[in-house]
Amino acid sequence: MPRAVTTRRKAVMTVIAWTVGLLIFFPILWTVLTSFKTEADAIAIPPRFLNFDWTLENYVTVQERSDYFRHFWNSVVISVGSTLIGLAIAIPAAWAMAFVPGKRTKDVLMWMLSTKMLPPVGVLVPIYLLFRDTGLLDTRIGLVIVLTLINLPIIVWMLYTYFREIPGEILEAARMDGAGLRSEILYVLTPMAVPGIASTMLLNIILAWNEAFWTLNLTAAKAAPLTAFIASYSSPEGLFYAKLSAASTMAIAPILILGWFSQKQLVRGLTFGAVK
Amino acid sequence: MSTKASRTAARLMISPAVLLLLAWMIVPLSMTLYFSLLRYNLLMPGMESWAGFENYRYFFTDPAFSAALFNTLALVGGVLVITVIGGILVALLLDQPFWGQGIVRLLVLAPFFVMPTVSALVWKNMFMNPVNGVFAWLARVFGLQPYDFLTQAPLASIIGIVAWQWLPFAALILLTALQSLDSEQMEAAEMDGASPLKRFWFITLPHLSRAITVVILIQTIFLLSIFAEILVTTNGGPGTASTNLTFLVYMQSLLQFDVGLGSAGGVVAIILANIVAIFLMRMIGKNLDA
């Protein structure tokens, strides 16, 4: 009879786990559902779960009234731009630290990590004034610069943990076979490094997309990405739950899907390789 | 492989990253330090003058400071307790065999990808609103008085919102650690008649200690600087009931334009972060080396 018990246990576990999972996910589900309601249905009592007239009107309104796509595009430019520049700076650094480790490599890595401990508010005033004086306030370039710098330590660390796992012997083998430095990098190392670089890129885009200290403080109308755009709903007028939900759904959907695809690499990336 | 030439090349490859980070640290930091010693308000340009430690004296004696300090620590502590304990429970649950594991994992993970302004506004309006929120409706269903979360318990409400965002992070990392647990050891303990609770306490928990350490360390870095959630829900209020150090400095420098005072606050925030970092590193240093 042990098998029957296991199956029953599994069934019970299934119910509990799904309940917990759906409870945690519920606020997101509720937001998505509400985005398809009319404003009246959105505040109906008792709340309407699926029994309402589905409408796309909110999405149209959000786009027309507040130019959602401009903010969406700002988010794309800022998160992808800062990630690509960060990678360009970090790949050589991580590469050198992983393959030509010196006595102080560990110290440099720890120091880089320690710069993440610097609370952003400690440098808010000077950055704000520097940006004001150089005309970088409320520009995408300005935010790309800041986000590149604050995420650089994470990029270097992630890449380092990936590169370190590429065995050095494979290089020697390639050299024995008469490969030059160029073909070594091109045909041996690059293919092995690409997965690590890809997951670093993905995670960093997610982090930059959701960054909400600098994006809120350094932008106004022009360069505001979605984080700042959504914040404008904090002082509402009239009924706005359905519109807030539509704007929220559009702001989180792309990154949620990206995040779900990258969940396998997420843990090691977020813990700097300390947990795999 | 470490010839002299490759060493030099390596140094060249590392230096852009190091120099940029060095500049990013030193330039604004020294500016903050310098401003903190000035009487400097953006509303009165050209009136900057030396103030010595006056800004610090003012900052420390401001009742808002002690409130903000307390709120900062309560916010970090509260969220850590909820996410670590909740994260362990969720991880243990997800580690059990059940149907649809992959999908439930995705559901649990989802809140982590929601940007702070969205999650804060959704919770504030659609759940915690005392008139139209889901919680108010639930309260009425059970015959209770709806509770105005963000007015009556602003800090606790924000702790709840932030904990929801970080629970997936803790759960995912602890789950990953859990899956590397040696099952033979578990089976041996089971055969020796150890109860599930004992097995958890003496085998699972020690195995998780490293992952818990990492969770606490990384979350603390982010939680000390919570800002957006406060800005869009309570704006630090009522009064200073939900103002943390980050928000206090933001108000002083960008709303009251007091650059000197805000900079002094910034320096204090940096010192606090460093104290917490050293404290944490020391407390858990052994754990990370293992």
Coordinates of C-alpha atoms in Angstrom, one line a residue:
Chain A
M1 CA 0.0 0.0 0.0
P2 CA 2.9 2.5 0.2
R3 CA 2.2 3.6 -3.4
A4 CA -1.4 4.6 -2.6
V5 CA -0.2 6.6 0.3
T6 CA 2.3 8.4 -1.8
T7 CA -0.3 9.3 -4.4
R8 CA -2.6 10.6 -1.8
R9 CA 0.2 12.6 -0.2
K10 CA 1.1 13.9 -3.6
A11 CA -2.5 15.0 -4.2
V12 CA -2.7 16.8 -0.9
M13 CA 0.6 18.5 -1.6
T14 CA -0.6 19.5 -5.0
V15 CA -3.6 21.3 -3.5
I16 CA -1.5 23.1 -0.8
A17 CA 1.2 24.1 -3.2
W18 CA -1.2 25.5 -5.8
T19 CA -3.1 27.4 -3.2
V20 CA 0.1 29.0 -1.9
G21 CA 1.3 29.7 -5.4
L22 CA -2.0 31.3 -6.5
L23 CA -2.2 33.4 -3.3
I24 CA 1.3 34.8 -4.0
F25 CA 0.5 35.4 -7.6
F26 CA -3.0 36.8 -7.0
P27 CA -2.1 40.5 -6.9
I28 CA -0.6 40.1 -10.4
L29 CA -3.6 38.1 -11.7
W30 CA -6.0 40.6 -10.2
T31 CA -4.2 43.5 -11.9
V32 CA -4.3 41.7 -15.3
L33 CA -8.0 40.9 -14.8
T34 CA -8.9 44.5 -13.7
S35 CA -7.2 45.9 -16.7
F36 CA -9.9 44.4 -18.9
K37 CA -12.8 45.7 -16.8
T38 CA -14.7 49.0 -17.1
E39 CA -14.0 51.4 -14.3
A40 CA -17.3 50.6 -12.7
D41 CA -16.7 46.9 -12.7
A42 CA -13.2 47.5 -11.3
I43 CA -14.7 48.7 -8.0
A44 CA -17.8 46.6 -8.0
I45 CA -18.8 45.1 -4.7
P46 CA -18.6 42.1 -4.4
P47 CA -15.5 42.1 -6.7
R48 CA -16.1 40.6 -10.1
F49 CA -13.7 37.8 -10.9
L50 CA -14.5 36.7 -14.4
N51 CA -18.1 37.8 -14.8
F52 CA -17.6 41.2 -16.3
D53 CA -17.7 42.7 -19.7
W54 CA -14.2 42.3 -21.1
T55 CA -12.9 45.5 -22.7
L56 CA -9.7 46.8 -24.2
E57 CA -10.7 50.4 -23.7
N58 CA -8.3 51.0 -20.8
Y59 CA -5.3 50.1 -22.9
V60 CA -6.4 52.5 -25.6
T61 CA -7.0 55.2 -23.1
V62 CA -3.6 54.8 -21.4
Q63 CA -1.8 54.9 -24.7
E64 CA -3.8 57.9 -26.0
R65 CA -3.8 60.0 -22.9
S66 CA -0.3 59.5 -21.6
D67 CA 1.7 58.1 -24.5
Y68 CA 2.6 54.8 -23.0
F69 CA 4.9 53.8 -25.9
R70 CA 7.2 56.7 -25.4
H71 CA 7.8 55.6 -21.8
F72 CA 8.1 52.0 -22.8
W73 CA 10.7 53.0 -25.4
N74 CA 12.6 55.0 -22.7
S75 CA 12.6 51.8 -20.5
V76 CA 14.0 49.7 -23.4
V77 CA 16.7 52.2 -24.3
I78 CA 17.8 52.7 -20.7
S79 CA 17.8 49.1 -19.6
V80 CA 19.2 47.6 -22.8
G81 CA 21.6 50.5 -23.4
S82 CA 23.1 50.4 -19.8
T83 CA 23.4 46.6 -20.0
L84 CA 25.3 46.6 -23.3
I85 CA 27.7 49.3 -22.3
G86 CA 28.2 47.6 -19.0
L87 CA 29.0 44.3 -20.7
A88 CA 31.5 46.1 -23.0
I89 CA 33.3 47.3 -20.0
A90 CA 32.9 44.2 -17.8
I91 CA 33.7 41.4 -20.3
P92 CA 37.4 42.3 -20.6
A93 CA 37.7 42.9 -16.9
A94 CA 36.0 39.6 -15.9
W95 CA 37.9 37.8 -18.6
A96 CA 41.3 39.0 -17.3
M97 CA 40.4 38.2 -13.7
A98 CA 39.2 34.7 -14.5
F99 CA 42.0 33.7 -16.9
V100 CA 45.0 35.7 -15.6
P101 CA 44.3 35.9 -11.9
G102 CA 46.8 38.0 -10.0
K103 CA 47.5 38.3 -6.3
R104 CA 45.0 41.1 -5.8
T105 CA 42.2 39.8 -8.1
K106 CA 40.1 38.7 -5.1
D107 CA 40.6 42.1 -3.4
V108 CA 39.5 43.9 -6.5
L109 CA 36.4 41.8 -6.8
M110 CA 35.5 42.3 -3.2
W111 CA 36.1 46.0 -3.5
M112 CA 33.8 46.2 -6.5
L113 CA 31.1 44.4 -4.5
S114 CA 31.5 46.8 -1.7
T115 CA 30.7 49.7 -4.0
K116 CA 27.2 48.2 -4.2
M117 CA 26.9 48.8 -0.5
L118 CA 27.1 52.5 -1.0
P119 CA 23.5 53.7 -0.5
P120 CA 22.4 55.7 -3.6
V121 CA 21.0 58.4 -1.4
G122 CA 24.5 59.1 -0.2
V123 CA 25.4 60.5 -3.6
L124 CA 21.9 61.8 -4.6
V125 CA 22.7 65.4 -4.1
P126 CA 26.0 65.6 -6.1
I127 CA 24.7 63.5 -8.9
Y128 CA 21.6 65.6 -9.1
L129 CA 23.6 68.8 -9.2
L130 CA 26.2 67.5 -11.7
F131 CA 23.3 66.3 -13.9
R132 CA 21.6 69.7 -13.6
D133 CA 24.7 71.6 -14.5
T134 CA 25.6 69.3 -17.5
G135 CA 22.1 69.2 -18.8
L136 CA 21.8 65.5 -18.2
L137 CA 18.7 65.7 -16.0
D138 CA 15.7 64.1 -17.6
T139 CA 17.7 62.6 -20.5
R140 CA 18.1 58.9 -21.4
I141 CA 21.8 59.3 -21.7
G142 CA 22.1 60.4 -18.1
L143 CA 20.1 57.4 -16.9
V144 CA 22.1 55.1 -19.0
I145 CA 25.3 56.4 -17.4
V146 CA 24.0 56.0 -13.9
L147 CA 22.5 52.6 -14.4
T148 CA 25.7 51.3 -16.1
L149 CA 27.7 52.4 -13.1
I150 CA 25.5 51.0 -10.4
N151 CA 25.1 47.7 -12.1
L152 CA 28.7 47.3 -13.3
P153 CA 29.8 45.4 -10.1
I154 CA 27.1 42.9 -10.6
I155 CA 27.9 42.4 -14.2
V156 CA 31.6 41.9 -13.5
W157 CA 30.9 39.4 -10.7
M158 CA 28.4 37.4 -12.7
L159 CA 30.7 37.1 -15.7
Y160 CA 33.6 36.2 -13.5
T161 CA 31.8 33.3 -11.9
Y162 CA 30.8 32.0 -15.4
F163 CA 34.3 32.5 -17.0
R164 CA 36.0 30.9 -14.1
E165 CA 34.2 27.6 -14.9
I166 CA 35.7 27.5 -18.4
P167 CA 38.6 25.1 -18.0
G168 CA 42.0 26.5 -18.7
E169 CA 43.3 23.2 -20.1
I170 CA 41.1 23.6 -23.1
L171 CA 43.2 26.6 -24.1
E172 CA 46.4 24.6 -23.9
A173 CA 44.9 21.9 -25.9
A174 CA 43.9 24.4 -28.6
R175 CA 47.4 25.9 -28.6
M176 CA 49.0 22.5 -29.0
D177 CA 46.8 22.0 -32.1
G178 CA 48.4 25.2 -33.4
A179 CA 45.6 27.7 -32.7
G180 CA 46.7 31.3 -32.6
L181 CA 45.4 33.7 -30.0
R182 CA 42.8 35.0 -32.4
S183 CA 41.3 31.6 -33.3
E184 CA 41.7 30.7 -29.6
I185 CA 39.3 33.4 -28.6
L186 CA 37.1 33.1 -31.6
Y187 CA 36.5 29.4 -31.8
V188 CA 37.3 28.0 -28.4
L189 CA 36.5 30.6 -25.7
T190 CA 33.7 32.5 -27.2
P191 CA 31.3 29.6 -27.7
M192 CA 31.9 28.6 -24.1
A193 CA 31.4 32.1 -22.8
V194 CA 28.2 33.0 -24.7
P195 CA 25.7 31.3 -22.3
G196 CA 27.2 33.1 -19.3
I197 CA 27.2 36.4 -21.1
A198 CA 23.6 35.9 -22.3
S199 CA 22.3 35.2 -18.8
T200 CA 24.2 38.1 -17.3
M201 CA 22.6 40.3 -19.9
L202 CA 19.1 39.0 -19.2
L203 CA 19.4 39.5 -15.5
N204 CA 20.9 42.9 -15.8
I205 CA 18.1 44.1 -18.2
I206 CA 15.6 43.0 -15.6
L207 CA 17.4 44.8 -12.8
A208 CA 17.7 48.0 -14.9
W209 CA 14.1 47.8 -16.0
N210 CA 12.8 47.8 -12.5
E211 CA 15.3 50.3 -11.0
A212 CA 13.3 52.9 -9.2
F213 CA 15.5 55.2 -7.2
W214 CA 17.5 57.0 -9.9
T215 CA 14.8 56.7 -12.6
L216 CA 12.3 58.5 -10.2
N217 CA 14.8 61.2 -9.1
L218 CA 16.5 62.1 -12.3
T219 CA 13.7 62.1 -14.8
A220 CA 10.6 64.3 -15.3
A221 CA 8.3 64.1 -18.3
K222 CA 10.7 63.6 -21.2
A223 CA 13.0 60.6 -20.3
A224 CA 10.7 59.0 -17.8
P225 CA 10.8 55.2 -18.1
L226 CA 7.9 53.0 -17.0
T227 CA 8.8 53.1 -13.3
A228 CA 8.4 56.8 -13.2
F229 CA 5.4 56.8 -15.6
I230 CA 3.5 54.4 -13.3
A231 CA 4.4 56.6 -10.3
S232 CA 2.3 59.4 -11.8
Y233 CA -0.7 57.3 -10.9
S234 CA -0.1 57.9 -7.3
S235 CA -2.1 61.1 -7.4
P236 CA -5.2 60.0 -9.2
E237 CA -8.3 61.8 -10.3
G238 CA -11.7 60.1 -10.3
L239 CA -12.0 56.4 -11.1
F240 CA -8.7 55.0 -12.3
Y241 CA -8.3 51.4 -11.1
A242 CA -8.8 49.8 -14.5
K243 CA -6.5 52.3 -16.2
L244 CA -3.8 51.8 -13.5
S245 CA -4.1 48.1 -14.0
A246 CA -3.8 48.4 -17.8
A247 CA -0.7 50.6 -17.5
S248 CA 0.8 48.2 -14.8
T249 CA 0.1 45.2 -16.9
M250 CA 1.9 46.7 -19.9
A251 CA 4.8 47.8 -17.6
I252 CA 5.4 44.4 -16.1
A253 CA 4.4 41.9 -18.8
P254 CA 7.6 42.1 -21.0
I255 CA 10.0 41.8 -18.0
L256 CA 7.9 39.1 -16.3
I257 CA 8.1 36.9 -19.4
L258 CA 11.8 37.6 -19.8
G259 CA 12.3 36.7 -16.1
W260 CA 10.4 33.5 -16.4
F261 CA 12.6 32.4 -19.2
S262 CA 15.8 33.2 -17.3
Q263 CA 14.7 31.7 -13.9
K264 CA 17.4 29.0 -14.2
Q265 CA 20.2 31.5 -14.2
L266 CA 18.6 33.8 -11.8
V267 CA 19.8 32.2 -8.6
R268 CA 23.4 32.1 -9.4
G269 CA 23.4 35.6 -10.9
L270 CA 21.7 37.2 -7.9
T271 CA 23.9 35.5 -5.4
F272 CA 27.2 36.3 -7.2
G273 CA 27.7 32.5 -7.7
A274 CA 27.5 31.8 -4.0
V275 CA 24.4 29.6 -4.5
K276 CA 24.1 27.4 -7.5
Chain B
M1 CA 49.7 31.3 -19.0
S2 CA 50.7 34.2 -16.7
T3 CA 53.5 35.6 -18.6
K4 CA 54.6 39.2 -18.1
A5 CA 52.9 40.3 -21.3
S6 CA 49.6 38.7 -20.4
R7 CA 49.8 40.3 -17.0
T8 CA 50.1 43.7 -18.6
A9 CA 47.3 42.9 -21.0
A10 CA 45.1 41.8 -18.0
R11 CA 45.7 45.0 -16.2
L12 CA 44.7 47.0 -19.3
M13 CA 41.5 44.9 -19.6
I14 CA 40.6 45.4 -15.9
S15 CA 41.4 49.1 -15.6
P16 CA 38.4 50.7 -17.4
A17 CA 36.0 49.0 -15.0
V18 CA 38.1 49.8 -11.9
L19 CA 38.7 53.4 -12.9
L20 CA 35.1 54.0 -13.7
L21 CA 33.9 52.6 -10.4
L22 CA 36.6 54.5 -8.6
A23 CA 35.5 57.8 -10.1
W24 CA 31.9 56.9 -9.4
M25 CA 32.7 56.4 -5.8
I26 CA 35.2 59.2 -5.2
V27 CA 33.8 62.2 -7.1
P28 CA 30.3 62.2 -5.7
L29 CA 31.3 61.0 -2.3
S30 CA 33.8 63.8 -1.8
M31 CA 31.2 66.3 -3.1
T32 CA 28.7 65.0 -0.6
L33 CA 31.2 65.3 2.2
Y34 CA 32.1 68.9 1.2
F35 CA 28.4 70.0 0.8
S36 CA 27.6 68.6 4.2
L37 CA 29.9 71.2 5.7
L38 CA 28.3 74.1 3.9
R39 CA 25.2 76.2 4.5
Y40 CA 23.9 75.7 1.0
N41 CA 20.3 76.0 -0.2
L42 CA 19.3 75.8 -3.9
L43 CA 16.7 78.5 -3.3
M44 CA 19.4 80.9 -2.3
P45 CA 22.0 80.6 -5.0
G46 CA 25.4 82.3 -4.3
M47 CA 24.8 82.4 -0.6
E48 CA 26.9 79.3 0.2
S49 CA 29.0 79.6 3.3
W50 CA 31.0 77.4 5.6
A51 CA 28.9 75.8 8.3
G52 CA 31.2 73.3 10.0
F53 CA 29.3 70.6 11.6
E54 CA 26.1 72.6 12.0
N55 CA 24.2 70.5 9.4
Y56 CA 25.1 67.3 11.3
R57 CA 24.0 68.9 14.6
Y58 CA 20.7 69.9 13.1
F59 CA 20.3 66.5 11.4
F60 CA 20.9 64.5 14.6
T61 CA 18.7 66.7 16.8
D62 CA 15.8 66.7 14.2
P63 CA 13.1 64.4 15.7
A64 CA 12.6 63.1 12.1
F65 CA 16.1 61.6 12.2
S66 CA 15.5 59.2 15.1
A67 CA 12.1 58.3 13.6
A68 CA 13.7 57.7 10.2
L69 CA 16.5 55.6 11.8
F70 CA 14.0 53.5 13.6
N71 CA 11.8 53.1 10.5
T72 CA 14.8 52.1 8.4
L73 CA 15.9 49.3 10.8
A74 CA 12.3 48.2 11.3
L75 CA 11.7 48.0 7.6
V76 CA 14.9 46.0 7.0
G77 CA 14.3 43.7 10.0
G78 CA 10.6 43.2 9.4
V79 CA 11.1 42.3 5.7
L80 CA 14.0 40.0 6.5
V81 CA 12.1 38.1 9.2
I82 CA 9.0 37.6 6.9
T83 CA 11.0 36.7 3.8
V84 CA 13.5 34.3 5.5
I85 CA 10.9 32.4 7.5
G86 CA 8.3 32.5 4.7
G87 CA 11.0 31.7 2.1
I88 CA 12.0 28.6 4.0
L89 CA 8.4 27.4 4.3
V90 CA 7.7 28.0 0.6
A91 CA 11.0 26.4 -0.4
L92 CA 10.2 23.3 1.7
L93 CA 6.7 23.2 0.1
L94 CA 8.0 23.5 -3.5
D95 CA 10.6 20.8 -2.8
Q96 CA 7.8 18.2 -2.2
P97 CA 6.6 16.1 -5.1
F98 CA 3.4 17.5 -6.5
W99 CA 1.7 18.0 -9.9
G100 CA 2.5 21.1 -11.8
Q101 CA 5.8 22.0 -10.0
G102 CA 7.1 24.0 -12.9
I103 CA 4.0 26.2 -13.1
V104 CA 3.8 26.8 -9.3
R105 CA 7.4 27.8 -9.3
L106 CA 6.8 30.4 -11.9
L107 CA 3.7 31.7 -10.0
V108 CA 5.8 32.1 -6.8
L109 CA 8.6 33.7 -8.6
A110 CA 6.5 36.3 -10.4
P111 CA 6.3 39.1 -7.8
F112 CA 10.1 39.5 -8.0
F113 CA 9.8 40.9 -11.5
V114 CA 7.2 43.5 -10.7
M115 CA 8.7 47.0 -10.6
P116 CA 8.4 48.6 -7.2
T117 CA 6.1 51.4 -8.3
V118 CA 3.6 49.0 -9.8
S119 CA 3.5 46.7 -6.8
A120 CA 3.2 49.5 -4.4
L121 CA 0.4 51.2 -6.3
V122 CA -1.5 47.9 -6.9
W123 CA -1.4 47.0 -3.2
K124 CA -2.2 50.5 -2.1
N125 CA -5.3 51.0 -4.3
M126 CA -6.7 47.6 -5.2
F127 CA -6.0 45.8 -1.9
M128 CA -5.4 48.2 1.0
N129 CA -7.9 50.9 0.0
P130 CA -10.4 51.2 2.9
V131 CA -13.4 51.7 0.5
N132 CA -12.7 49.8 -2.7
G133 CA -9.9 47.5 -1.8
V134 CA -10.2 43.7 -1.8
F135 CA -9.2 43.6 1.9
A136 CA -12.0 46.0 2.8
W137 CA -14.5 43.8 1.0
L138 CA -13.1 40.7 2.8
A139 CA -13.4 42.5 6.1
R140 CA -17.1 43.4 5.4
V141 CA -17.8 39.8 4.4
F142 CA -16.7 38.7 7.8
G143 CA -18.6 41.5 9.5
L144 CA -15.5 43.5 10.4
Q145 CA -14.7 47.2 10.1
P146 CA -12.5 47.9 7.0
Y147 CA -9.0 48.9 8.1
D148 CA -7.2 51.9 6.6
F149 CA -3.8 50.1 6.3
L150 CA -1.7 52.9 5.0
T151 CA -3.0 55.5 7.4
Q152 CA -3.3 53.5 10.5
A153 CA -0.3 51.2 10.1
P154 CA 1.8 52.8 7.3
L155 CA 5.1 51.2 8.2
A156 CA 3.7 47.7 8.7
S157 CA 1.8 48.0 5.4
I158 CA 4.9 49.0 3.5
I159 CA 6.8 46.1 5.2
G160 CA 4.0 43.8 3.9
I161 CA 4.3 45.1 0.3
V162 CA 8.1 44.9 0.2
A163 CA 8.0 41.5 1.8
W164 CA 5.7 40.3 -1.0
Q165 CA 8.3 41.5 -3.6
W166 CA 11.2 39.8 -1.9
L167 CA 9.6 36.5 -0.7
P168 CA 10.2 35.0 -4.2
F169 CA 13.9 35.8 -4.1
A170 CA 14.4 34.2 -0.7
A171 CA 12.2 31.2 -1.7
L172 CA 14.0 30.6 -5.0
I173 CA 17.5 30.7 -3.5
L174 CA 16.5 28.5 -0.5
L175 CA 14.9 26.1 -2.9
T176 CA 18.0 25.8 -5.0
A177 CA 20.0 25.2 -1.9
L178 CA 17.5 22.6 -0.7
Q179 CA 17.7 20.7 -3.9
S180 CA 21.5 20.1 -3.4
L181 CA 20.7 18.4 0.0
D182 CA 22.1 14.9 0.1
S183 CA 19.1 12.6 0.2
E184 CA 21.0 9.6 1.6
Q185 CA 21.7 11.5 4.8
M186 CA 18.0 12.3 5.0
E187 CA 17.0 8.6 4.5
A188 CA 19.5 7.4 7.0
A189 CA 18.1 9.9 9.6
E190 CA 14.6 8.7 8.7
M191 CA 15.6 5.1 9.2
D192 CA 17.1 5.9 12.6
G193 CA 13.7 7.2 13.6
A194 CA 14.4 11.0 13.6
S195 CA 11.1 12.9 13.4
P196 CA 10.5 15.3 10.5
L197 CA 11.0 18.3 12.8
K198 CA 14.3 16.9 14.1
R199 CA 15.4 16.2 10.6
F200 CA 14.6 19.7 9.6
W201 CA 16.4 21.2 12.6
F202 CA 19.6 19.1 12.5
I203 CA 20.0 18.4 8.8
T204 CA 18.0 20.8 6.6
L205 CA 18.6 24.0 8.5
P206 CA 22.4 23.7 8.9
H207 CA 22.5 22.8 5.2
L208 CA 20.6 26.0 4.4
S209 CA 22.6 28.3 6.6
R210 CA 24.9 29.5 3.8
A211 CA 22.0 30.3 1.5
I212 CA 20.2 32.1 4.3
T213 CA 23.3 34.1 4.9
V214 CA 23.4 35.1 1.2
V215 CA 19.7 36.0 1.3
I216 CA 20.1 38.3 4.3
L217 CA 23.2 39.9 2.9
I218 CA 21.8 40.8 -0.5
Q219 CA 18.4 41.8 0.7
T220 CA 19.8 44.1 3.3
I221 CA 21.8 46.0 0.7
F222 CA 18.6 46.6 -1.2
L223 CA 16.2 47.1 1.7
L224 CA 18.3 49.9 3.3
S225 CA 17.5 52.0 0.2
I226 CA 13.8 51.4 -0.1
F227 CA 12.4 54.5 -1.8
A228 CA 9.8 54.1 -4.5
E229 CA 7.4 52.1 -2.4
I230 CA 7.3 54.9 0.2
L231 CA 7.1 57.6 -2.4
V232 CA 4.0 56.3 -4.1
T233 CA 2.1 55.0 -1.1
T234 CA 2.5 57.2 1.9
N235 CA 5.0 59.9 0.9
G236 CA 6.7 59.2 4.2
G237 CA 3.6 60.0 6.3
P238 CA 1.5 60.4 8.1
G239 CA 4.0 62.7 9.7
T240 CA 7.2 60.7 9.7
A241 CA 5.5 57.4 10.4
S242 CA 6.9 55.8 7.3
T243 CA 9.9 57.9 6.5
N244 CA 13.1 56.0 6.3
L245 CA 16.6 57.5 6.0
T246 CA 16.6 57.4 2.2
F247 CA 13.3 59.2 2.0
L248 CA 14.3 61.7 4.7
V249 CA 17.4 62.7 2.7
Y250 CA 15.4 62.9 -0.5
M251 CA 12.9 65.3 1.1
Q252 CA 15.6 67.5 2.6
S253 CA 17.6 67.8 -0.6
L254 CA 15.1 67.6 -3.5
L255 CA 11.9 68.9 -1.9
Q256 CA 13.4 71.5 0.6
F257 CA 16.4 72.2 -1.6
D258 CA 18.6 72.1 1.5
V259 CA 21.8 70.7 -0.1
G260 CA 23.9 71.0 3.0
L261 CA 21.4 69.2 5.3
G262 CA 20.6 66.6 2.7
S263 CA 24.3 65.9 2.2
A264 CA 24.8 65.5 5.9
G265 CA 22.0 63.0 5.9
G266 CA 23.6 61.3 2.9
V267 CA 26.8 60.9 4.9
V268 CA 24.9 59.5 7.8
A269 CA 23.2 57.0 5.5
I270 CA 26.5 55.9 4.1
I271 CA 27.9 55.4 7.6
L272 CA 24.9 53.4 8.7
A273 CA 25.1 51.2 5.6
N274 CA 28.8 50.6 6.4
I275 CA 28.0 49.7 10.0
V276 CA 25.4 47.3 8.9
A277 CA 27.7 45.8 6.3
I278 CA 30.6 45.3 8.7
F279 CA 28.3 43.9 11.3
L280 CA 26.7 41.5 8.8
M281 CA 30.0 40.5 7.2
R282 CA 31.5 39.7 10.6
M283 CA 28.4 37.9 11.8
I284 CA 28.2 35.7 8.8
G285 CA 31.8 35.8 7.5
K286 CA 32.5 32.3 8.7
N287 CA 29.4 31.1 6.8
L288 CA 30.6 32.5 3.5
D289 CA 34.1 31.2 3.7
A290 CA 32.9 27.6 4.2

